[in-house]
Short mmCIF file of C-alpha atoms in Angstrom, two decimals:
data_model
loop_
_atom_site.label_atom_id
_atom_site.label_comp_id
_atom_site.label_asym_id
_atom_site.label_seq_id
_atom_site.Cartn_x
_atom_site.Cartn_y
_atom_site.Cartn_z
CA ALA T 241 15.51 11.11 -54.56
CA GLN T 242 16.32 10.75 -50.90
CA SER T 243 17.27 13.07 -48.09
CA VAL T 244 17.62 13.13 -44.33
CA ALA T 245 17.21 16.00 -41.91
CA GLN T 246 18.61 16.17 -38.42
CA PRO T 247 17.14 19.40 -37.09
CA GLU T 248 19.34 19.67 -34.00
CA ASP T 249 23.04 20.37 -34.27
CA GLN T 250 23.46 19.50 -30.60
CA VAL T 251 21.45 17.81 -27.89
CA ASN T 252 22.33 18.15 -24.21
CA VAL T 253 20.95 15.73 -21.65
CA ALA T 254 21.72 14.95 -18.03
CA GLU T 255 23.16 11.56 -17.21
CA GLY T 256 20.40 9.12 -16.32
CA ASN T 257 17.72 11.03 -18.21
CA PRO T 258 16.09 9.72 -21.38
CA LEU T 259 17.48 11.02 -24.65
CA THR T 260 16.02 11.58 -28.09
CA VAL T 261 17.90 12.51 -31.25
CA LYS T 262 15.57 13.51 -34.05
CA CYS T 263 15.61 12.47 -37.69
CA THR T 264 13.17 12.94 -40.54
CA TYR T 265 13.54 11.56 -44.01
CA SER T 266 12.25 11.94 -47.54
CA VAL T 267 12.36 9.15 -50.13
CA SER T 268 10.56 8.25 -53.31
CA GLY T 269 10.20 4.59 -52.38
CA ASN T 270 10.38 2.23 -49.44
CA PRO T 271 13.03 3.46 -47.00
CA TYR T 272 15.71 1.59 -45.20
CA LEU T 273 16.80 3.69 -42.23
CA PHE T 274 19.97 3.60 -40.17
CA TRP T 275 21.67 5.24 -37.22
CA TYR T 276 25.43 5.47 -36.91
CA VAL T 277 27.60 6.88 -34.12
CA GLN T 278 30.98 8.55 -34.46
CA TYR T 279 33.25 8.89 -31.46
CA PRO T 280 36.14 11.38 -31.58
CA ASN T 281 39.00 10.21 -33.79
CA ARG T 282 37.20 6.98 -34.57
CA GLY T 283 35.26 5.65 -37.50
CA LEU T 284 31.51 5.53 -37.87
CA GLN T 285 29.87 2.63 -36.10
CA PHE T 286 26.59 1.04 -37.05
CA LEU T 287 23.95 1.27 -34.27
CA LEU T 288 20.71 -0.02 -35.72
CA LYS T 289 18.53 -0.28 -38.80
CA TYR T 290 14.92 -0.39 -39.87
CA ILE T 291 14.03 -2.38 -42.96
CA THR T 292 10.56 -3.74 -42.36
CA GLY T 293 8.43 -5.16 -39.59
CA ASP T 294 8.15 -3.73 -36.10
CA ASN T 295 8.33 0.03 -35.99
CA LEU T 296 10.48 -0.06 -32.85
CA VAL T 297 13.94 -1.38 -33.53
CA LYS T 298 16.58 -2.09 -30.93
CA GLY T 299 20.28 -1.72 -31.49
CA SER T 300 23.64 -1.60 -29.81
CA TYR T 301 24.42 -0.02 -26.42
CA GLY T 302 20.76 0.13 -25.36
CA PHE T 303 19.67 2.45 -28.18
CA GLU T 304 16.40 2.08 -30.00
CA ALA T 305 14.61 3.95 -32.75
CA GLU T 306 11.01 4.28 -33.75
CA PHE T 307 9.94 4.33 -37.40
CA ASN T 308 6.92 6.55 -37.97
CA LYS T 309 5.73 6.40 -41.55
CA SER T 310 3.07 9.08 -41.27
CA GLN T 311 5.53 11.57 -39.82
CA THR T 312 8.46 10.27 -41.92
CA SER T 313 10.57 10.17 -38.79
CA PHE T 314 13.09 7.79 -37.29
CA HIS T 315 14.07 9.25 -33.93
CA LEU T 316 16.83 7.66 -31.88
CA LYS T 317 16.10 7.05 -28.23
CA LYS T 318 17.62 5.68 -25.06
CA PRO T 319 15.85 5.39 -21.69
CA SER T 320 18.84 6.40 -19.56
CA ALA T 321 21.78 8.34 -20.97
CA LEU T 322 25.39 7.61 -20.06
CA VAL T 323 28.29 10.05 -20.22
CA SER T 324 29.96 7.58 -22.56
CA ASP T 325 27.09 8.08 -25.05
CA SER T 326 28.49 11.53 -25.84
CA ALA T 327 29.34 11.43 -29.53
CA LEU T 328 28.18 12.48 -32.99
CA TYR T 329 25.12 10.66 -34.28
CA PHE T 330 24.15 10.31 -37.93
CA CYS T 331 20.83 9.25 -39.37
CA ALA T 332 20.91 7.70 -42.85
CA VAL T 333 18.45 6.48 -45.46
CA LYS T 334 18.51 4.37 -48.60
CA ILE T 335 15.82 3.19 -50.97
CA ARG T 336 15.17 -0.51 -51.25
CA GLY T 337 16.93 -1.88 -54.30
CA TYR T 338 19.40 0.97 -54.55
CA GLN T 339 22.89 1.14 -53.12
CA LYS T 340 23.44 4.79 -52.27
CA VAL T 341 23.00 5.71 -48.62
CA THR T 342 22.38 9.35 -47.79
CA PHE T 343 23.51 10.63 -44.41
CA GLY T 344 22.28 13.56 -42.38
CA THR T 345 24.57 16.29 -41.13
CA GLY T 346 24.83 14.77 -37.68
CA THR T 347 23.75 15.66 -34.16
CA LYS T 348 26.25 16.08 -31.37
CA LEU T 349 25.00 14.45 -28.18
CA GLN T 350 26.44 15.79 -24.96
CA VAL T 351 25.59 13.86 -21.79
CA ILE T 352 26.26 15.94 -18.73
CA PRO T 353 27.37 14.17 -15.53
CA GLY I 413 41.33 -8.69 -41.30
CA ALA I 414 38.99 -8.00 -38.43
CA GLY I 415 37.92 -4.59 -39.66
CA VAL I 416 38.11 -2.24 -42.62
CA SER I 417 41.64 -0.92 -42.95
CA GLN I 418 42.45 2.38 -44.62
CA THR I 419 45.89 3.70 -45.42
CA PRO I 420 47.36 6.16 -44.97
CA SER I 421 45.51 7.57 -41.98
CA ASN I 422 46.70 11.05 -42.87
CA LYS I 423 47.91 12.47 -46.15
CA VAL I 424 49.14 15.98 -46.80
CA THR I 425 49.73 16.88 -50.42
CA GLU I 426 50.37 19.95 -52.49
CA LYS I 427 47.75 21.38 -54.78
CA GLY I 428 48.01 19.79 -58.21
CA LYS I 429 49.55 16.54 -57.03
CA TYR I 430 48.17 13.02 -57.50
CA VAL I 431 47.15 10.89 -54.50
CA GLU I 432 46.03 7.33 -53.92
CA LEU I 433 44.02 6.20 -50.92
CA ARG I 434 43.78 2.52 -50.09
CA CYS I 435 40.98 0.49 -48.55
CA ASP I 436 41.21 -3.13 -47.40
CA PRO I 437 37.66 -4.36 -46.62
CA ILE I 438 36.56 -7.10 -44.28
CA SER I 439 37.32 -10.49 -45.76
CA GLY I 440 34.27 -11.89 -47.52
CA HIS I 441 32.49 -8.54 -47.88
CA THR I 442 31.67 -8.23 -51.56
CA ALA I 443 30.27 -4.71 -51.38
CA LEU I 444 32.64 -1.77 -50.93
CA TYR I 445 31.82 1.92 -50.68
CA TRP I 446 33.75 5.16 -50.68
CA TYR I 447 32.38 8.21 -48.89
CA ARG I 448 33.79 11.66 -48.26
CA GLN I 449 33.18 13.58 -45.05
CA SER I 450 33.89 17.28 -44.93
CA LEU I 451 34.15 19.14 -41.65
CA GLY I 452 30.77 19.48 -39.97
CA GLN I 453 29.01 17.37 -42.57
CA GLY I 454 27.74 13.85 -42.87
CA PRO I 455 29.42 11.34 -45.15
CA GLU I 456 28.77 11.95 -48.83
CA PHE I 457 28.50 8.97 -51.19
CA LEU I 458 31.18 8.68 -53.87
CA ILE I 459 31.16 5.19 -55.37
CA TYR I 460 29.99 1.64 -54.77
CA PHE I 461 31.62 -1.60 -55.88
CA GLN I 462 29.98 -4.99 -56.04
CA GLY I 463 32.88 -7.37 -56.63
CA THR I 464 35.32 -5.89 -59.11
CA GLY I 465 32.94 -3.57 -60.90
CA ALA I 466 31.81 -0.08 -60.00
CA ALA I 467 28.06 -0.57 -59.77
CA ASP I 468 27.34 3.09 -58.98
CA ASP I 469 29.84 5.92 -59.41
CA SER I 470 27.30 8.70 -59.47
CA GLY I 471 28.80 10.40 -56.43
CA LEU I 472 32.24 11.05 -57.89
CA PRO I 473 32.39 14.84 -58.13
CA ASN I 474 34.31 15.06 -61.41
CA ASP I 475 36.72 13.18 -63.66
CA ARG I 476 39.67 13.89 -61.40
CA PHE I 477 38.33 11.16 -59.11
CA PHE I 478 38.62 7.50 -60.00
CA ALA I 479 38.46 4.26 -58.04
CA VAL I 480 39.39 0.67 -58.79
CA ARG I 481 38.97 -2.71 -57.18
CA PRO I 482 40.76 -5.06 -59.60
CA GLU I 483 40.53 -8.30 -57.63
CA GLY I 484 37.32 -7.67 -55.77
CA SER I 485 39.00 -7.01 -52.46
CA VAL I 486 41.32 -4.03 -51.95
CA SER I 487 40.19 -0.77 -53.49
CA THR I 488 42.14 2.36 -54.36
CA LEU I 489 40.64 5.82 -54.68
CA LYS I 490 42.70 7.99 -56.98
CA ILE I 491 42.57 11.76 -57.14
CA GLN I 492 44.37 13.65 -59.89
CA ARG I 493 45.38 17.32 -59.84
CA THR I 494 44.25 17.73 -56.26
CA GLU I 495 42.54 20.95 -55.21
CA ARG I 496 42.19 22.52 -51.77
CA GLY I 497 38.47 21.72 -51.90
CA ASP I 498 39.32 18.02 -51.97
CA SER I 499 40.48 18.26 -48.35
CA ALA I 500 38.26 15.96 -46.31
CA VAL I 501 38.17 12.61 -44.56
CA TYR I 502 37.73 9.83 -47.09
CA LEU I 503 35.85 6.89 -45.63
CA CYS I 504 35.70 3.37 -46.92
CA ALA I 505 33.02 0.91 -45.88
CA SER I 506 32.22 -2.67 -46.68
CA SER I 507 29.14 -4.77 -46.18
CA LEU I 508 27.97 -8.33 -46.38
CA GLY I 509 25.63 -8.85 -49.25
CA ILE I 510 24.24 -6.41 -51.71
CA GLY I 511 23.12 -2.90 -50.99
CA GLY I 512 24.31 -2.42 -47.47
CA ASP I 513 20.98 -3.58 -46.08
CA TYR I 514 22.74 -4.90 -43.02
CA GLY I 515 24.58 -1.67 -42.40
CA TYR I 516 28.12 -0.74 -43.23
CA THR I 517 31.36 -1.37 -41.40
CA PHE I 518 33.45 1.74 -41.83
CA GLY I 519 37.19 2.17 -41.69
CA SER I 520 38.76 4.95 -39.66
CA GLY I 521 39.26 7.03 -42.77
CA THR I 522 42.08 8.86 -44.50
CA ARG I 523 42.32 12.54 -43.66
CA LEU I 524 43.44 14.28 -46.85
CA THR I 525 44.78 17.81 -46.61
CA VAL I 526 45.62 19.67 -49.80
CA VAL I 527 47.85 22.68 -49.19
#
């Protein structure tokens, strides 16, 4: 079984400030974790993934995420938010060896100028 | 093509009708996935193809839903006797290799509205 929780429906942050979008997961095996971004009227875009190795993974557009096994979290972060980062962000998880990816319900990020 | 192409982009159909949604994956991507995204929700897994065969169809909600990929490239999702609850955005994704370990490339989706 696998599930993902994104506890915040919306996150507001001022432009230039650091941002964090939270994600926790539950799996019955070794997790592969992903973040995707969805801009209005556009498809989902892959941002970054964690499979193994360093707990801090870097992805597109300056985003990074930290895998924390003890807290079963995979929070998305960026040091300095841009207005253009405003979008819907989805955390996702799969179990190694299985194909099904489970997505969270999404967090709307609003970066305020 | 350069990306995953889905047609049509929008489909309005009457309750009880049959619809087909098409997905053309990135050339060379052997893995193909169908997801469904309802308003305010994350994508929900429907079915996964590796080559021509459906390796995992556990997400199909009932026997009104069926998908094929006869030549290992283009896939068609077929919905019989559509219901209003089938209204959603149907997303197709493809990936290089098995299992989507490298992340998916999604198409822009087909917005299905059943009236």
